Tab-separated table of C-alpha atoms in Angstrom:
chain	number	residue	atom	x	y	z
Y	3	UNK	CA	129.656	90.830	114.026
Y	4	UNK	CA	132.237	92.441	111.854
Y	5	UNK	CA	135.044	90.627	110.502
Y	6	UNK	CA	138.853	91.719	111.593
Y	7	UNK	CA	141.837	91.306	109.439
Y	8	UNK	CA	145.127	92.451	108.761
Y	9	UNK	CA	145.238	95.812	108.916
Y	10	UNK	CA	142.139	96.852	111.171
Y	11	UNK	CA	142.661	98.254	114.231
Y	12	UNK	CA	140.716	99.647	117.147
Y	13	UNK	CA	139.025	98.502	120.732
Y	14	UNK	CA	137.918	95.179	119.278
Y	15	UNK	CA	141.558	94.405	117.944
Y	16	UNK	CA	143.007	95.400	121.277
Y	17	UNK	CA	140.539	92.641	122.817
Y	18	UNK	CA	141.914	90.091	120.356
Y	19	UNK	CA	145.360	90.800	120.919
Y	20	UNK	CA	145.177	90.525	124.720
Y	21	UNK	CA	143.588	87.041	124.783
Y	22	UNK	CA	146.061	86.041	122.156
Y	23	UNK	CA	149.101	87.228	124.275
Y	24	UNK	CA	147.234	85.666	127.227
Y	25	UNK	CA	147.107	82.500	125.566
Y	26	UNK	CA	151.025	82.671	124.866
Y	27	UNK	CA	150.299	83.353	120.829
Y	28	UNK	CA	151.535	86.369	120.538
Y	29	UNK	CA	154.186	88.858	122.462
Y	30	UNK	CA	153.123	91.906	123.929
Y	31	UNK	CA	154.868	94.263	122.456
Y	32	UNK	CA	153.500	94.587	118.506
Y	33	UNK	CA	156.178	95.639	115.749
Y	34	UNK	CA	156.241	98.616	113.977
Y	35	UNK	CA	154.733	99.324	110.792
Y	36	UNK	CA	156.842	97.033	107.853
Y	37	UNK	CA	156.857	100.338	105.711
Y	38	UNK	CA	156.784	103.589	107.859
Y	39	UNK	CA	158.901	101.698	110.830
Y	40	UNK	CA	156.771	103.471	113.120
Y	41	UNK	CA	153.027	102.371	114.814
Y	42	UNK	CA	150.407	104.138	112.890
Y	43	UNK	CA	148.959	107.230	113.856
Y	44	UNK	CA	146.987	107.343	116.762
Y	45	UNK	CA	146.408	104.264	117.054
Y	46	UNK	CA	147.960	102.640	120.059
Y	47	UNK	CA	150.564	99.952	119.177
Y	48	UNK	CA	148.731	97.157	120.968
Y	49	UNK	CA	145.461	97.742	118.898
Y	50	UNK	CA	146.910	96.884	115.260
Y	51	UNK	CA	145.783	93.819	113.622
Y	52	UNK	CA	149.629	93.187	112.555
Y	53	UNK	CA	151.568	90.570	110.471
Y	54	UNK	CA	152.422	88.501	114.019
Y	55	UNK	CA	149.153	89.090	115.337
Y	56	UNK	CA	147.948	87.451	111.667
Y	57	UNK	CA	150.427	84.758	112.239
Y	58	UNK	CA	149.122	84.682	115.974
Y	59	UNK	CA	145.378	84.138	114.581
Y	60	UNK	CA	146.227	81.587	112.658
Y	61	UNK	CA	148.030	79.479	114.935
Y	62	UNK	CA	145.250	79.623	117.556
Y	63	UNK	CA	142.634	78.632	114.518
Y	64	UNK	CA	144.720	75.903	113.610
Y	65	UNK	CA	144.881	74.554	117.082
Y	66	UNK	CA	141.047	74.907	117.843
Y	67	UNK	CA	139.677	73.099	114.576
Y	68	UNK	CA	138.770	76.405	113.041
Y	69	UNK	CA	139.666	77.102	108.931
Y	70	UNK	CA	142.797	78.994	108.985
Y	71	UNK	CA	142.610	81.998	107.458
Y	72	UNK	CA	144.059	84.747	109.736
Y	73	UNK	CA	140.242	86.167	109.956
Y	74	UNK	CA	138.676	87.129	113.320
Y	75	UNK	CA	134.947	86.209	112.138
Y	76	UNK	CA	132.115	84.878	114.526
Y	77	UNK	CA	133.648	80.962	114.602
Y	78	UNK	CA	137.264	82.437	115.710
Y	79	UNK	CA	135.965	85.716	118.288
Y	80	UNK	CA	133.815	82.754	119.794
Y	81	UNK	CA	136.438	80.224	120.260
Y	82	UNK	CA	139.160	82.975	121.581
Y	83	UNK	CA	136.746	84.440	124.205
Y	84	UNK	CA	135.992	80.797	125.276
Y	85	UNK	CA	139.784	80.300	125.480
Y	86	UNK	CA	139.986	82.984	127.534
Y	87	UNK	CA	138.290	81.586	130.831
Y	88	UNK	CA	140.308	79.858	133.204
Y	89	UNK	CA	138.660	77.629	135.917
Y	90	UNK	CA	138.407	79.348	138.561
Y	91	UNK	CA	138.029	82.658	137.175
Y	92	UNK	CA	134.466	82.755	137.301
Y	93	UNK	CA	131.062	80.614	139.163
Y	94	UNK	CA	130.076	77.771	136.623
Y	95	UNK	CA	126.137	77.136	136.569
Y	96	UNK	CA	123.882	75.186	134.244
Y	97	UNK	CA	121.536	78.132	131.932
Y	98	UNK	CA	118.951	76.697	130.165
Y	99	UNK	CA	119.048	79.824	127.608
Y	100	UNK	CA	122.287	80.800	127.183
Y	101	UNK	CA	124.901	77.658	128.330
Y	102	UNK	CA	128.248	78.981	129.769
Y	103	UNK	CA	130.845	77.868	127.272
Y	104	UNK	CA	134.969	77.882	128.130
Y	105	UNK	CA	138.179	76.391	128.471
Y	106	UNK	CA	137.048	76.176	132.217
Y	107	UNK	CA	134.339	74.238	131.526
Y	108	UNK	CA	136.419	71.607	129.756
Y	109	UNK	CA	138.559	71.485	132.483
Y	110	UNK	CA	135.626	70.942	134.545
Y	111	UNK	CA	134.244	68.263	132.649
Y	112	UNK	CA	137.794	66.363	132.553
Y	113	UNK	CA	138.089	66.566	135.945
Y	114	UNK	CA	134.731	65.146	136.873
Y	115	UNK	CA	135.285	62.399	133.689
Y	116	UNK	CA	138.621	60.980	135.751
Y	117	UNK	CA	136.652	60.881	138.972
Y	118	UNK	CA	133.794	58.398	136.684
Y	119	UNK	CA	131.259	61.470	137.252
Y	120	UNK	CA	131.175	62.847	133.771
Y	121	UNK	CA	130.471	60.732	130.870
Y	122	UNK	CA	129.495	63.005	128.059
Y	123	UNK	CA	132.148	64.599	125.555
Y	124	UNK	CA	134.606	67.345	127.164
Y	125	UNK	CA	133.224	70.137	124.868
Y	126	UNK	CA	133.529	73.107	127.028
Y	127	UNK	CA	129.910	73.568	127.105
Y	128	UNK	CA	128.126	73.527	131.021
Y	129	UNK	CA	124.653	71.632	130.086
Y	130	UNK	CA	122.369	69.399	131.732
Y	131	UNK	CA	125.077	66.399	131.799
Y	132	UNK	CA	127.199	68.700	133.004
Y	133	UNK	CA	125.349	69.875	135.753
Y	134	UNK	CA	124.084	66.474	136.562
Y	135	UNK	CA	127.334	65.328	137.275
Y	136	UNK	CA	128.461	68.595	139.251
Y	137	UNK	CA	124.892	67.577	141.588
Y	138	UNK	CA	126.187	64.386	141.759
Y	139	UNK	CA	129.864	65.054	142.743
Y	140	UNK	CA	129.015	67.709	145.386
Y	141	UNK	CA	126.157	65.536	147.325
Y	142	UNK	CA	128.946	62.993	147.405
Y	143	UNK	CA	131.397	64.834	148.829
Y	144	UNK	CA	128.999	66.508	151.465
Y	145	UNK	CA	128.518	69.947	149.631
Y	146	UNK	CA	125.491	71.534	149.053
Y	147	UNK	CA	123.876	69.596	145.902
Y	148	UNK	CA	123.126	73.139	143.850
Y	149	UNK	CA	125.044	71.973	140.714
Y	150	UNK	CA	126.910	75.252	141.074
Y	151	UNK	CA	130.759	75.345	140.525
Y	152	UNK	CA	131.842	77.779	142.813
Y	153	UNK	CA	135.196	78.691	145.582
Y	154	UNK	CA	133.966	75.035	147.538
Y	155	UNK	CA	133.432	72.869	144.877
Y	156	UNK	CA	136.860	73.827	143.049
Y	157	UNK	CA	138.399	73.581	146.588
Y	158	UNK	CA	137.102	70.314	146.867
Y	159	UNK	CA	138.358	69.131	143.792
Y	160	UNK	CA	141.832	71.068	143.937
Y	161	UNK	CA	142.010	68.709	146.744
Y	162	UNK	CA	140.826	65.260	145.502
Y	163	UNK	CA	143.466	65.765	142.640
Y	164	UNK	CA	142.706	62.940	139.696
Y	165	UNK	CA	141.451	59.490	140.744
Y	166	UNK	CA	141.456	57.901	137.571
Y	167	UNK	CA	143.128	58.354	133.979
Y	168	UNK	CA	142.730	57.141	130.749
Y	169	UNK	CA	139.412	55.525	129.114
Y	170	UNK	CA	136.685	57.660	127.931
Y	171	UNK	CA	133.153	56.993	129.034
Y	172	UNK	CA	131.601	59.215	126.371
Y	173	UNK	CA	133.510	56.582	123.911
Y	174	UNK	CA	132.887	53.531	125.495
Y	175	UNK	CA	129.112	54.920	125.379
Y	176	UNK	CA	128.502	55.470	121.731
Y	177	UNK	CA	130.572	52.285	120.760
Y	178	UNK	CA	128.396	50.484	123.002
Y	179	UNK	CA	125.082	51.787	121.878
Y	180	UNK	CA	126.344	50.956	117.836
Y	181	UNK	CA	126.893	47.615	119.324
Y	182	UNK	CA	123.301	47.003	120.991
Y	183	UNK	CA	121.615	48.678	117.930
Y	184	UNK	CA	122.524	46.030	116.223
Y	185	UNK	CA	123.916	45.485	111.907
Y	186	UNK	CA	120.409	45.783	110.865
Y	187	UNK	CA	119.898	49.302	108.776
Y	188	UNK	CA	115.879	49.231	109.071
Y	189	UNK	CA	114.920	51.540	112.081
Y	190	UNK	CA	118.167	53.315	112.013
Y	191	UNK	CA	117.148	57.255	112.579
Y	192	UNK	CA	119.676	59.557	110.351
Y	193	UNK	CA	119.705	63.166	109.631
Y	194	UNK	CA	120.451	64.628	106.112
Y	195	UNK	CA	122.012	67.697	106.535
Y	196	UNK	CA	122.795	69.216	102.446
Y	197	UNK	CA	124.633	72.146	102.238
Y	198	UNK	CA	123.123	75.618	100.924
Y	199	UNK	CA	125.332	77.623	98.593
Y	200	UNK	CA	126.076	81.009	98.330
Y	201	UNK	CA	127.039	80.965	102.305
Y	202	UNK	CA	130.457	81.576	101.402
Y	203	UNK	CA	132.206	84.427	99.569
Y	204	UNK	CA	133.725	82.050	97.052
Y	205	UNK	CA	130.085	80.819	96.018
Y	206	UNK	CA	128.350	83.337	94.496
Y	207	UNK	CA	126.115	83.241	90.971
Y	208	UNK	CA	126.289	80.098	88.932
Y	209	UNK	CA	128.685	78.647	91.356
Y	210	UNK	CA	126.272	78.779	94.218
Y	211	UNK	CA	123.425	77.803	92.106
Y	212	UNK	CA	125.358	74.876	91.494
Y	213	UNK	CA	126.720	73.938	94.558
Y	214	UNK	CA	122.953	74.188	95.871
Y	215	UNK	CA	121.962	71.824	93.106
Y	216	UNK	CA	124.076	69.211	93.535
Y	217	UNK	CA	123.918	69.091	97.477
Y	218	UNK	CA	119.992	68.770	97.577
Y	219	UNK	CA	120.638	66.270	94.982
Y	220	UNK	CA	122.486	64.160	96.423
Y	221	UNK	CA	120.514	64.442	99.539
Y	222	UNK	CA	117.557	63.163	97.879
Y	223	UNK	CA	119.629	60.335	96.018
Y	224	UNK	CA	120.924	59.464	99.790
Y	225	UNK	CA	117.630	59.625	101.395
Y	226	UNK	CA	116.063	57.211	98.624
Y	227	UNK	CA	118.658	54.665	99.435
Y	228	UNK	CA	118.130	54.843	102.735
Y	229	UNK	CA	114.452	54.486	102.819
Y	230	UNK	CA	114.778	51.568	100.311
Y	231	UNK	CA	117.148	50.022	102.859
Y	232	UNK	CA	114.154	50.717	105.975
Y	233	UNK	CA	115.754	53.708	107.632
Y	234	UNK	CA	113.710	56.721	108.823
Y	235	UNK	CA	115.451	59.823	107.501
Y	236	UNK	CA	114.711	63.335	108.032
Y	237	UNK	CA	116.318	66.726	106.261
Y	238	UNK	CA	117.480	69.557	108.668
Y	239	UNK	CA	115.643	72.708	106.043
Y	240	UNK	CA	112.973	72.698	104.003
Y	241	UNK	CA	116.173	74.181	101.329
Y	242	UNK	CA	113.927	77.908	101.151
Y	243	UNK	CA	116.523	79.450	103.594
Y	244	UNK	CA	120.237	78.987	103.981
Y	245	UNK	CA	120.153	78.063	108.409
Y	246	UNK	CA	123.390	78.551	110.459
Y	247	UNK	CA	125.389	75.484	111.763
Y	248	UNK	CA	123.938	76.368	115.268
Y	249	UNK	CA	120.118	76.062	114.125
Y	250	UNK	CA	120.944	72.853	112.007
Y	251	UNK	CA	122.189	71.150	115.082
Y	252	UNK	CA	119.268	72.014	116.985
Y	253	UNK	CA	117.146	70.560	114.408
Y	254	UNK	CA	119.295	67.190	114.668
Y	255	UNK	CA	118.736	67.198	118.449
Y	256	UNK	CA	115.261	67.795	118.614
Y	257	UNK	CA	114.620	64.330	116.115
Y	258	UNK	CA	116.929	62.832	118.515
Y	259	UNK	CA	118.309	60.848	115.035
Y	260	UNK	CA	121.213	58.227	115.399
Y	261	UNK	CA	123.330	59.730	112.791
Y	262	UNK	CA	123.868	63.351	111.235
Y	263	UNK	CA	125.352	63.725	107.662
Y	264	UNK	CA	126.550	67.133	106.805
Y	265	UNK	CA	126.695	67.422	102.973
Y	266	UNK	CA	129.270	70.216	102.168
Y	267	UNK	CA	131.135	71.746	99.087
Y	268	UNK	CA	134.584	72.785	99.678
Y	269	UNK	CA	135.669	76.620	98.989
Y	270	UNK	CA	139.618	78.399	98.383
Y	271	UNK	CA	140.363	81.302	96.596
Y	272	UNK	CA	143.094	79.116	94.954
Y	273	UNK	CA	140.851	77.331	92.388
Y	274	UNK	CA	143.859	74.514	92.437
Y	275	UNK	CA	142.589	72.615	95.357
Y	276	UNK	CA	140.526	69.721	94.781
Y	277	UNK	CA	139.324	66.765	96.250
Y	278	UNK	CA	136.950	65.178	98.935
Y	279	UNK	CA	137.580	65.746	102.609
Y	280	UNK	CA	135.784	64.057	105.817
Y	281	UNK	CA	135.191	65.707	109.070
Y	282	UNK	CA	134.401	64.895	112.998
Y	283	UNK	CA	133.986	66.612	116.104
Y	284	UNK	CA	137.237	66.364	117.870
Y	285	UNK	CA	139.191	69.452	119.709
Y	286	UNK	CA	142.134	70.688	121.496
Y	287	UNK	CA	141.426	69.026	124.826
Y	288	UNK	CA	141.621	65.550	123.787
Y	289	UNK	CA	138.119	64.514	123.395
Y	290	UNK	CA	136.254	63.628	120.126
Y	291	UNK	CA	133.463	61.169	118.736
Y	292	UNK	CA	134.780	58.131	118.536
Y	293	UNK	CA	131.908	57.161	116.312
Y	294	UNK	CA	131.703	59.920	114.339
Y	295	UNK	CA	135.430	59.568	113.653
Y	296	UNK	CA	134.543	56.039	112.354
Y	297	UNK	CA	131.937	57.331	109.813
Y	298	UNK	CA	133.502	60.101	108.514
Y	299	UNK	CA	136.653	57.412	107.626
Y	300	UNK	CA	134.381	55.020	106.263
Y	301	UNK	CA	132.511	57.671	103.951
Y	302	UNK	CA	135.964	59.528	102.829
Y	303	UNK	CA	137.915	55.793	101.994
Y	304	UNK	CA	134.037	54.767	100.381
Y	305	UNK	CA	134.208	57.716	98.218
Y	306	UNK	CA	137.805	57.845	97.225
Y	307	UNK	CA	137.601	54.171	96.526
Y	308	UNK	CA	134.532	54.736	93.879
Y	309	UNK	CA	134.579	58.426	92.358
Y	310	UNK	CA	137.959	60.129	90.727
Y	311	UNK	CA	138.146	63.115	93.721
Y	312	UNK	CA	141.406	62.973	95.419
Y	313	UNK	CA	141.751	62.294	99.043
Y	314	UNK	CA	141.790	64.882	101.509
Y	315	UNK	CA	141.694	62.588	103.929
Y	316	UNK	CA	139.386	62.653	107.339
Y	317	UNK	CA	140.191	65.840	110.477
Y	318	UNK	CA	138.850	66.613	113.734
Y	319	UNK	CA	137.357	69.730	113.556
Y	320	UNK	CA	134.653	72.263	116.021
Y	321	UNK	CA	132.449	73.367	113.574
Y	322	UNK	CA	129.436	73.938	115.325
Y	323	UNK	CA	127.332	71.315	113.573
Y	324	UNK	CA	129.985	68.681	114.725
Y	325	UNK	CA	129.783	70.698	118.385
Y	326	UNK	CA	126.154	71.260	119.214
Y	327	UNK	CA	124.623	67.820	118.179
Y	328	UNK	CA	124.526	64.675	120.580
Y	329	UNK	CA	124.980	62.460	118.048
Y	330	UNK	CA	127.814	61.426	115.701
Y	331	UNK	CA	128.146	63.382	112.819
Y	332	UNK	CA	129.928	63.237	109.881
Y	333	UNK	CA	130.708	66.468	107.622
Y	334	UNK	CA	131.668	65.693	103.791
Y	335	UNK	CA	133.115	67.890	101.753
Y	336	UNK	CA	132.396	66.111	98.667
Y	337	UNK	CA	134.738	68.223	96.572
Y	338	UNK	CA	135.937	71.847	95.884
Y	339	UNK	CA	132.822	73.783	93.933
Y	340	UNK	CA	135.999	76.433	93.317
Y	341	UNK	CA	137.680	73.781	91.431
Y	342	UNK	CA	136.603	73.721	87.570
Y	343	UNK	CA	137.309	69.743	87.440
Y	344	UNK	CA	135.868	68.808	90.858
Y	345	UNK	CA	132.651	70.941	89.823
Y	346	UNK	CA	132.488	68.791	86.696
Y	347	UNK	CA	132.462	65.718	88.945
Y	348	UNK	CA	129.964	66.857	90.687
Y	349	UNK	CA	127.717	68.236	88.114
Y	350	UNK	CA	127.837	64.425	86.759
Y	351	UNK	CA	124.507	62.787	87.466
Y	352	UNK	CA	125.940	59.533	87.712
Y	353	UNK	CA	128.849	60.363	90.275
Y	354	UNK	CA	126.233	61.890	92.448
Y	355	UNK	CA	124.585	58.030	92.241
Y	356	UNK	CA	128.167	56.752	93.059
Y	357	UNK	CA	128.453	59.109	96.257
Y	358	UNK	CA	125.205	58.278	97.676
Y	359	UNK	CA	126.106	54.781	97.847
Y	360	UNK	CA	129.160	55.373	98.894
Y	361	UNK	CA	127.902	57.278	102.363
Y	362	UNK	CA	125.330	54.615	102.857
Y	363	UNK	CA	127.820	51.607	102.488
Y	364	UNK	CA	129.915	53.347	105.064
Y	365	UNK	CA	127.056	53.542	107.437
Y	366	UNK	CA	126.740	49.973	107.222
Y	367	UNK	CA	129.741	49.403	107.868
Y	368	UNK	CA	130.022	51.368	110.761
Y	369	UNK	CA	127.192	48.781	112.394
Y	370	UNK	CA	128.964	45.773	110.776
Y	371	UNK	CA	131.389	46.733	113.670
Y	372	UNK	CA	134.228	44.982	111.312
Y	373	UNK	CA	131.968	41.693	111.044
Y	374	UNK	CA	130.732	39.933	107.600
Y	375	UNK	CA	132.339	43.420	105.841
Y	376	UNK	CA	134.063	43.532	102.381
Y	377	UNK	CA	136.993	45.771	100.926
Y	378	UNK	CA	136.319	49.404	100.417
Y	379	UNK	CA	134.602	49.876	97.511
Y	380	UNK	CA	133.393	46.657	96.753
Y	381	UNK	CA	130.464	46.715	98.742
Y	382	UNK	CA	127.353	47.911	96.318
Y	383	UNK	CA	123.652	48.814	96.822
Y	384	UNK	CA	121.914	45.458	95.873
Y	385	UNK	CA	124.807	43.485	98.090
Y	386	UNK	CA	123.609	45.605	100.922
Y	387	UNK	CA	120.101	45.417	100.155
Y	388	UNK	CA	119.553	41.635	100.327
Y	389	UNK	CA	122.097	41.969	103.220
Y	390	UNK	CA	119.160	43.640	104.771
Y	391	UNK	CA	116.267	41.243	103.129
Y	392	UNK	CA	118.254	38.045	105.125
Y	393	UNK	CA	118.756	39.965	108.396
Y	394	UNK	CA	114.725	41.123	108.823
């Protein structure tokens, strides 16, 4: 789809702005044109991409986990039409080809999570979970057992109100099966997910041949550690074609791994920021991996500990490689490829080395579950390998 800005206007602007004003981001009324004082043209005044329907934008991306950057791209038109729905506004069924994804859905899901029917993550998406425990609520409650959310099923919830609060199952879940897994890393089943540059407009030439290079490096330096430690790892490409988030996660789900690790080079047009940041899936309605929370803060203080990147620090996020997959995942951006000085890092063989270690130091740590650990950064390869030798 085309991308709308500041400036634009037209029938797909209008759209924006009315789910933005629905959504209490922005006023109804638009202002007039900062330099004529008048709305432009032909144009009617509620179809101008505007300074406070920029500001609007931005607000709404920086509530939903989306980069801010006042641009209506795929990510942001997806998220805003999902924000649009309302439960009750339309019939809620499971499809197999194209899920129904929406605020009502989440509402849904947290509904059914407080009345223990729900366990999965409140992610707005209607899949088979979700219309499991939809079957299960309605036979229950002595409605027709279709799965279908429709005028009697919301009517029977309106009137059950909430049973339960606090606690979620979804957490208590992956905690629990890190727990019976056990500290061992031989059989663990992890995903290596590296990067492909040149998907962004600040990675083009030499600077996405780059960022390519040292993401499928350090893949392959992080796969070779892990196989050495007895883990069965798998890459989401073959590295010949530059997939989408979506087909990525798909890829993840089908190998049904334990762990995803998105390898990622940061991008800004001010080449000023630096540093290595650490994301999970986590969104506006309160739910998020508690796992992959854990990881992505055990990679990001791993790394900061042992390289000379700065700390970004670790964010929730709704990316759709954190969003799609069933398992934890943890998205590193391992530094800004826009940044001459986080580049060199990079391009440094032996950092790459350091990272690699890094990541799979945290990942033991996450199944140490806090027991027999050491400090950050003290932890090395040959400490965790005959960690491994004593435990098999």
């Amino acid at each position: 789809m085309p991308l709308f800005r500041l400036g634009d206007h037209g029938s797909a602007v209008a759209e924006i702005r009315n789910i933005l004003v629905g959504l209490g981001f922005l006023t109804s009324s638009p202002a007039p044109d900062a330099m004529s004082g008048t709305f432009s043209g032909w144009t009617p005044p509620e179809a101008i991409f505007d300074d406070p329907c920029d500001h609007a934008v931005r607000a709404f991306q920086q509530e939903r986990g989306l980069i801010v950057d006042g641009i209506v791209g795929p990510a942001t038109y997806r998220a805003l039409r999902e924000a649009s729905y309302q439960l009750g506004t339309r019939v809620l069924l499971y499809r197999l080809s194209a899920p129904m994804v929406g605020d009502d859905v989440a509402t849904l899901q947290a509904r059914l999570q407080n009345l223990g029917y729900y366990t999965g993550l409140v992610d707005g998406t209607f899949g088979e979970t979700t219309h499991n425990a939809v079957c299960l609520y309605q036979s229950e409650y002595g409605l027709s057992s279709d799965g279908i959310c429709g005028p009697s099923t919301l009517r029977s919830l309106e009137r059950l109100g909430t049973r339960v609060t606090g606690g979620s199952p979804h957490a208590i879940r992956e905690e629990e099966q890190v727990r019976r897994s056990g500290p061992q890393l031989s059989g663990k089943r992890i995903l290596i997910d590296p990067g492909s540059g040149g998907l962004h407009d600040f990675s083009t030439g030499q600077r996405a041949d780059l960022e390519s290079e040292v993401l499928w490096d350090l893949g392959a330096r992080l796969e070779g550690r892990m196989a050495a430690a007895g883990m069965e790892t798998f890459l989401s490409h073959d590295g010949r074609g530059r997939p989408a988030d979506d087909e990525r996660a798909r890829v993840a789900n089908l190998i049904d791994a334990d762990l995803m690790i998105s390898l990622r080079c940061g991008h800004y047009p001010n080449e000023r920021a630096h540093g290595a940041a650490s994301f999970y899936f986590g969104n506006s309605h309160g739910s998020f991996s508690t796992i992959g929370r854990n990881l992505a803060g055990f990679i990001q203080r791993e790394i900061v500990a042992r390289t000379a990147l700065s700390d970004c620090r670790t964010h929730e996020r709704t990316w759709d490689v954190l969003r799609l997959t069933r398992m934890p995942v943890a998205l590193i951006d391992v530094g800004y490829i826009t940044n001459g000085g986080d580049a060199e890092v990079l391009n440094d063989p032996q950092t790459r080395d350091v990272i690699a270690e890094a990541i799979l130091v945290a990942v033991k740590r996450l199944y140490l579950l806090g027991e027999n650990d050491r400090p950050t950064g003290t932890y090395t390869f040959a400490d965790l390998l005959a960690a491994e030798r004593l435990s098999s």
